Short mmCIF file of C-alpha atoms in Angstrom, two decimals:
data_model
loop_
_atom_site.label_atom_id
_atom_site.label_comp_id
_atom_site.label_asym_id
_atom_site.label_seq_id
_atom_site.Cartn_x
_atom_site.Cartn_y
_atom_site.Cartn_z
CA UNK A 1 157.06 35.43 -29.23
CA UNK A 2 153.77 33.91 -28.04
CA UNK A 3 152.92 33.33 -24.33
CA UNK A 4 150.73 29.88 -23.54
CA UNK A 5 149.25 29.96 -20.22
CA UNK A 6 147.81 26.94 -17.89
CA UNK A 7 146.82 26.76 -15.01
CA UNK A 8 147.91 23.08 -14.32
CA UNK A 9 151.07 21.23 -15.26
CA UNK A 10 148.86 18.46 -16.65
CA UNK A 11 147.43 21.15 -18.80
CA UNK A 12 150.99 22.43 -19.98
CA UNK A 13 152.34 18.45 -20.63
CA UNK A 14 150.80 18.23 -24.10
CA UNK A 15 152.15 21.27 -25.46
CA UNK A 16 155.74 20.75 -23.75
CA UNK A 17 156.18 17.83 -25.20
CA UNK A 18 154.52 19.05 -28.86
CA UNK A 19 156.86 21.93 -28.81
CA UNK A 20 160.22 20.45 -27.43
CA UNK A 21 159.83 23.74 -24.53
CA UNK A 22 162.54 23.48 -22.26
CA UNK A 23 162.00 24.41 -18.36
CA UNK A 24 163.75 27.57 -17.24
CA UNK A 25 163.32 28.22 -14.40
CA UNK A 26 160.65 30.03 -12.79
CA UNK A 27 159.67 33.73 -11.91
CA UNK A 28 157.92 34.20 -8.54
CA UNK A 29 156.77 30.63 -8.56
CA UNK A 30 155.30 30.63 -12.05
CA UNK A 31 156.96 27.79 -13.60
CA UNK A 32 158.60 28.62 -17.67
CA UNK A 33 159.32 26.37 -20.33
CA UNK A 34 160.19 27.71 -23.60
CA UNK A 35 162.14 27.38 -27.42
CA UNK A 36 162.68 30.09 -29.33
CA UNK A 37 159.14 30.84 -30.39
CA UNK A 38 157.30 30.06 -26.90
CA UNK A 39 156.99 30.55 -23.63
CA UNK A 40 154.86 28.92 -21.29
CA UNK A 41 153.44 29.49 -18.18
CA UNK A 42 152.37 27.58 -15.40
CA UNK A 43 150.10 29.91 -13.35
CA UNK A 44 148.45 27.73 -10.72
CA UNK A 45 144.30 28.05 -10.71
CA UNK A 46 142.35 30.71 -9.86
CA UNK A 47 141.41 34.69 -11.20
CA UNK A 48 144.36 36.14 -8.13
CA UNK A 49 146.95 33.61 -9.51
CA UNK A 50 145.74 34.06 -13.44
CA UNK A 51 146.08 37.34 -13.28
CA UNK A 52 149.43 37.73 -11.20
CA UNK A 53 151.40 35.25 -13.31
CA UNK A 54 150.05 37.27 -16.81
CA UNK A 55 150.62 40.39 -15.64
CA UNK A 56 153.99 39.62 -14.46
CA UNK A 57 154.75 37.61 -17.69
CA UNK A 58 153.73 40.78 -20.25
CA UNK A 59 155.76 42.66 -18.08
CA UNK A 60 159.14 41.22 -18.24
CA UNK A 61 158.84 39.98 -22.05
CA UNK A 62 158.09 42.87 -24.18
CA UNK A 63 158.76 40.67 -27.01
CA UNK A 64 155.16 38.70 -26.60
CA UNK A 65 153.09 39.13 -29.62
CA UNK A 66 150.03 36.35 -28.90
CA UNK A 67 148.81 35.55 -25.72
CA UNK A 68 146.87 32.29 -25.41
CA UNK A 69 144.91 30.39 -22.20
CA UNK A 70 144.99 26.74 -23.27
CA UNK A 71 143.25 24.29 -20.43
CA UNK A 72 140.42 22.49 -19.40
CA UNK A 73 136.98 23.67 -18.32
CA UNK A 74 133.68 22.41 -17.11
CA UNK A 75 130.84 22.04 -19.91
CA UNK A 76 128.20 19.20 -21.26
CA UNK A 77 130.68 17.91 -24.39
CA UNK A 78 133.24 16.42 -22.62
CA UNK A 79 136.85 16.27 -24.74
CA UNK A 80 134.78 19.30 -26.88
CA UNK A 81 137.79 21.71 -27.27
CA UNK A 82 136.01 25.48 -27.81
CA UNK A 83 137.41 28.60 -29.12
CA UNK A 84 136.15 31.27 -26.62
CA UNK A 85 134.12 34.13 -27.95
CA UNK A 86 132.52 35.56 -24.65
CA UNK A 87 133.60 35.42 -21.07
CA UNK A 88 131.25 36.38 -18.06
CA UNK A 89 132.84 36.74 -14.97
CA UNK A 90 130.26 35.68 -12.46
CA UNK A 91 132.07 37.38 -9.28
CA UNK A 92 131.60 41.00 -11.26
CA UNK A 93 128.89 40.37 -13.66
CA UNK A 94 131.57 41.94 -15.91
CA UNK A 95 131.39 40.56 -19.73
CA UNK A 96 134.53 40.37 -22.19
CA UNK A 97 134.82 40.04 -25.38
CA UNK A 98 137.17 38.63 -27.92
CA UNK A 99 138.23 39.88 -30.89
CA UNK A 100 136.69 36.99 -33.82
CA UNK A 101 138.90 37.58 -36.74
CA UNK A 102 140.08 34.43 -37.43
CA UNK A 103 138.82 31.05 -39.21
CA UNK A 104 138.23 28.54 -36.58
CA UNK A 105 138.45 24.99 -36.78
CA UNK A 106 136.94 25.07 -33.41
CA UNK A 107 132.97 25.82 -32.17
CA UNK A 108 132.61 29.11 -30.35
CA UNK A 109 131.08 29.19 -26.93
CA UNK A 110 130.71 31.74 -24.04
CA UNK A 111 133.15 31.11 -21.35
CA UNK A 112 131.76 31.76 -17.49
CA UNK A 113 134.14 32.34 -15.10
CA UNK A 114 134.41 32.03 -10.77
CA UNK A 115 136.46 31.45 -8.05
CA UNK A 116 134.63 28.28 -6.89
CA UNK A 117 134.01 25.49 -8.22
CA UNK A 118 131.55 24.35 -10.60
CA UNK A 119 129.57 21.57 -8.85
CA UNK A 120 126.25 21.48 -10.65
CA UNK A 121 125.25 20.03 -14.28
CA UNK A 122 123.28 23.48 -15.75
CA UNK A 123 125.60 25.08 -18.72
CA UNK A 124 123.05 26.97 -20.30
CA UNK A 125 121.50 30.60 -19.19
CA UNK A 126 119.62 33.24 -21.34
CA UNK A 127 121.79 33.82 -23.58
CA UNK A 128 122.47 30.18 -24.73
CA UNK A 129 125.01 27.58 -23.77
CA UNK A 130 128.47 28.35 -22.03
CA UNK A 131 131.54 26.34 -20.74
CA UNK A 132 133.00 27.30 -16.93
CA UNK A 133 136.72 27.61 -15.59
CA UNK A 134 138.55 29.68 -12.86
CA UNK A 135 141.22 31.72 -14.73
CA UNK A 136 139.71 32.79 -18.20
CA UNK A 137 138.20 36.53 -16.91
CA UNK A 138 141.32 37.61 -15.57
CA UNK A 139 143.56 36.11 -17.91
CA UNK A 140 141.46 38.41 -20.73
CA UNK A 141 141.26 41.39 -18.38
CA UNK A 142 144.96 41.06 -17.43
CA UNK A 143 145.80 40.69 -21.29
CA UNK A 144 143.50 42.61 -22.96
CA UNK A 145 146.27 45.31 -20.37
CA UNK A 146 148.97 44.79 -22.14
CA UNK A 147 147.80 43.40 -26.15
CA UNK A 148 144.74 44.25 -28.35
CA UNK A 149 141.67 41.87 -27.61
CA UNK A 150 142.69 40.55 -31.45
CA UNK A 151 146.36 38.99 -29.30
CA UNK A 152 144.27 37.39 -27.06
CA UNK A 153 142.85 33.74 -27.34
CA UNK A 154 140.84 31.47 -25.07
CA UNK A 155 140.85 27.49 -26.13
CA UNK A 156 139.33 25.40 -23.71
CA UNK A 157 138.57 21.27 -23.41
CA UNK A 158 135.24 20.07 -21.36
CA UNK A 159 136.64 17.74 -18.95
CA UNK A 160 133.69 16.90 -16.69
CA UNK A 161 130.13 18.50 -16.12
CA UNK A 162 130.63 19.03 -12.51
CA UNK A 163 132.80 16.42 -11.17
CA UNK A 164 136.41 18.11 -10.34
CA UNK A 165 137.27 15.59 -8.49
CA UNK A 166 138.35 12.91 -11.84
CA UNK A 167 140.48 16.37 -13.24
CA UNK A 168 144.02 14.47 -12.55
CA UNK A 169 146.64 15.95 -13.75
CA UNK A 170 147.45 12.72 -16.28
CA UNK A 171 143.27 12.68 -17.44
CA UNK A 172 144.26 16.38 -18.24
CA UNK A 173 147.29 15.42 -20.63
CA UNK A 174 145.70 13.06 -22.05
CA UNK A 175 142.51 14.56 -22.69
CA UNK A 176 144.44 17.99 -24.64
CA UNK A 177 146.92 15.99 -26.08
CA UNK A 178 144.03 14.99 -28.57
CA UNK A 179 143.83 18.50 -29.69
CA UNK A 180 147.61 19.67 -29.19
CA UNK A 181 148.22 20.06 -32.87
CA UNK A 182 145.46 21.62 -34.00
CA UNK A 183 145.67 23.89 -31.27
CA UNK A 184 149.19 24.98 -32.05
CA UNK A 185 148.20 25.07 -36.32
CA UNK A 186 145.25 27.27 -35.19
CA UNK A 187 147.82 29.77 -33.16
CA UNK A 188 150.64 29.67 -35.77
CA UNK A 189 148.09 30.99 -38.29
CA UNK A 190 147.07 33.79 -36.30
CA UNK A 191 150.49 34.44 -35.74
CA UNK A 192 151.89 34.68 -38.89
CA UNK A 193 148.55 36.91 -39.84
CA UNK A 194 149.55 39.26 -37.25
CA UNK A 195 152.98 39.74 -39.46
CA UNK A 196 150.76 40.67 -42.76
CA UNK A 197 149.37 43.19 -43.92
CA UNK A 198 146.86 44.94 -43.25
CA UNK A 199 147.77 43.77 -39.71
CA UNK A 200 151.16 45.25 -39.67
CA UNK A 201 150.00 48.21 -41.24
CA UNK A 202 146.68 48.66 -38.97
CA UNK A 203 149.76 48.52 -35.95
CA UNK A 204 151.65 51.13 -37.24
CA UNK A 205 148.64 53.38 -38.45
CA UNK A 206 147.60 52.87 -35.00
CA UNK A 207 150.63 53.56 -32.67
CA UNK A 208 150.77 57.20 -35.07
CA UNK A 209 147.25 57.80 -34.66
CA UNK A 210 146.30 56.85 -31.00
CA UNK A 211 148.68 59.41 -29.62
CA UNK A 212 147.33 62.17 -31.96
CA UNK A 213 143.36 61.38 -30.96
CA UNK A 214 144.42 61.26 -27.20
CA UNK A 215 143.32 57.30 -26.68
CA UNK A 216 142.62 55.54 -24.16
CA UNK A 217 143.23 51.44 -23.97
CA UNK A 218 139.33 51.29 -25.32
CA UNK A 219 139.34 53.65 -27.77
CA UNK A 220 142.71 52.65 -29.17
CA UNK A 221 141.19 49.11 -29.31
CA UNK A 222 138.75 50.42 -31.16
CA UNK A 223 140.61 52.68 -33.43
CA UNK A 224 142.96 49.56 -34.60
CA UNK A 225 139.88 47.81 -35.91
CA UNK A 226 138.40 50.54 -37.71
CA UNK A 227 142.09 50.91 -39.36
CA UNK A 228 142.17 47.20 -39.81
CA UNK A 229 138.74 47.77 -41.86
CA UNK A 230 139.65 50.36 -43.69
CA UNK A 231 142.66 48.98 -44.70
CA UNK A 232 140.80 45.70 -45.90
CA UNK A 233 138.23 47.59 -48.20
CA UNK A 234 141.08 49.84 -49.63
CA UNK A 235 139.11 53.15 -48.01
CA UNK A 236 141.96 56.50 -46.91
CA UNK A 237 141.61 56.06 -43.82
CA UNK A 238 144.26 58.50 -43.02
CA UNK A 239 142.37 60.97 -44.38
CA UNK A 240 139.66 60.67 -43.06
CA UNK A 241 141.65 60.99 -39.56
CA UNK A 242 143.77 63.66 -40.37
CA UNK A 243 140.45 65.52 -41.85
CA UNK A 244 139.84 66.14 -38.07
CA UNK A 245 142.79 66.90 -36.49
CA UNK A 246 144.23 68.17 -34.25
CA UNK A 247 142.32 67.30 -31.05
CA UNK A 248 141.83 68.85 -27.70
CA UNK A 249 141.40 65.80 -25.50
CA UNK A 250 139.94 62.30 -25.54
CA UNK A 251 136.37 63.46 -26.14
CA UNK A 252 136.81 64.58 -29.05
CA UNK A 253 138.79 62.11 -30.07
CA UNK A 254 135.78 59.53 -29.30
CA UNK A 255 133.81 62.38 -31.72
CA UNK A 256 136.15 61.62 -34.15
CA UNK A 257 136.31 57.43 -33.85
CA UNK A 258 132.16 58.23 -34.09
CA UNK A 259 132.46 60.14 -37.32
CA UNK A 260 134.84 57.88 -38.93
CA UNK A 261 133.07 54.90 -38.57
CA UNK A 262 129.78 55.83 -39.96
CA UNK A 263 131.60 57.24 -43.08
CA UNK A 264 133.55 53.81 -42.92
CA UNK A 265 129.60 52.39 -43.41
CA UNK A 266 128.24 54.73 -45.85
#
């Protein structure tokens, strides 16, 4: 199944009526709609609310393979709809990052992310230009809990440079309804790549593996790309695991992750 959350109703309304979802019901206030392939959630805005309704959603639906944040944002392109590829929380200072395995037919941008609102007209910092919204860091960080960083997407549409005041909830369905189909071609392929292989078999080299080299969330993050990798340039990767095995405890399983990616590069 894959999980589409919004923060708004007027954010959701494209993709209800795209998808024929259904309302039912609601879970602690988080307002469903689904069909048999998606659910989708109706958070309410915010980084508390974002990451209450996702973390209660992953919980409940073990079945949830894709979990996408589809809504609006404040940038300089407004109706630009952006495939997220960094998110800065500005509350922390913490940075995310996405997994970018897939052919876009979106621009990447960095994603900046706060509990207030965005009230002034500067989307650019050191680094180079960046959209702004309340939800995306905690959606991630509540994901990114529960599914690889690869099962987690960000899409987001520039609705005004500063002005929240004009986001409606009708200038919002309006304004992704332009993109709806796209969006939804762009998450069906990732989808059905997810089923493939070497996807499936990265997943199930993984699950075996992670346990044996004691991982953590990070490491085993990090172990199902190097798989993934491996997998795609035909290298025994299981070999080169099992070449090291057993291990004590998780530091030398990070000894191991270290070794096996620079023979991955040699």
């Amino acid at each position: 199944m894959i999980a589409i959350f919004t923060a708004m109703k007027g954010e959701a309304a494209p993709f209800i009526d795209y998808l024929g979802l259904k309302s039912c019901g609601d879970i602690s206030g988080i307002k469903l709609y689904s069909n048999e392939r998606y659910l989708l959630a109706i958070t309410g805005m915010g980084k508390i609310n974002a990451a209450c309704a996702v973390t209660r959603i992953l919980t409940l639906y073990d079945d949830i393979k894709l979990a996408v944040n589809i809504g609006t944002c404040a940038g300089e392109k407004t109706g630009q709809t952006y495939l997220i590829n960094k998110i800065t929380d500005e509350d922390s200072s913490k940075d995310y990052y996405p997994d970018m395995l897939y052919k876009s037919p979106f621009d990447e941008i960095c994603l900046h992310t706060s509990d207030s609102f965005k009230t002034d007209t500067c989307f650019e910092d050191s680094f180079g230009p960046f959209v702004y919204d309340m939800e995306g860091a905690a959606f991630f960080a509540a994901s990114s809990s529960f599914l690889s960083p690869d099962k987690v997407i960000l899409l987001k549409t520039v609705s005004d440079s500063g002005d929240p005041d004009i986001v409606t909830a009708d200038y919002c369905k309006k304004l992704l309804a332009v993109n709806a189909a796209s969006s939804i071609d762009f998450i069906e392929g990732i989808y059905s790549l997810l089923a493939e292989s070497p996807y499936k078999e990265a997943d199930i080299l993984c699950e075996e593996y992670s346990t044996k080299l004691k991982c953590s969330e990070y490491m085993r993050n990090d172990l199902k790309q190097l798989i993934r990798f491996a997998l795609s340039c035909n290298k025994d990767i299981k070999s080169l695991i099992e070449s090291h095995l057993p291990v004590k405890n998780k530091e030398e399983g990070k000894k191991v992750l270290a070794d096996v990616r620079q023979k991955l590069v040699e």
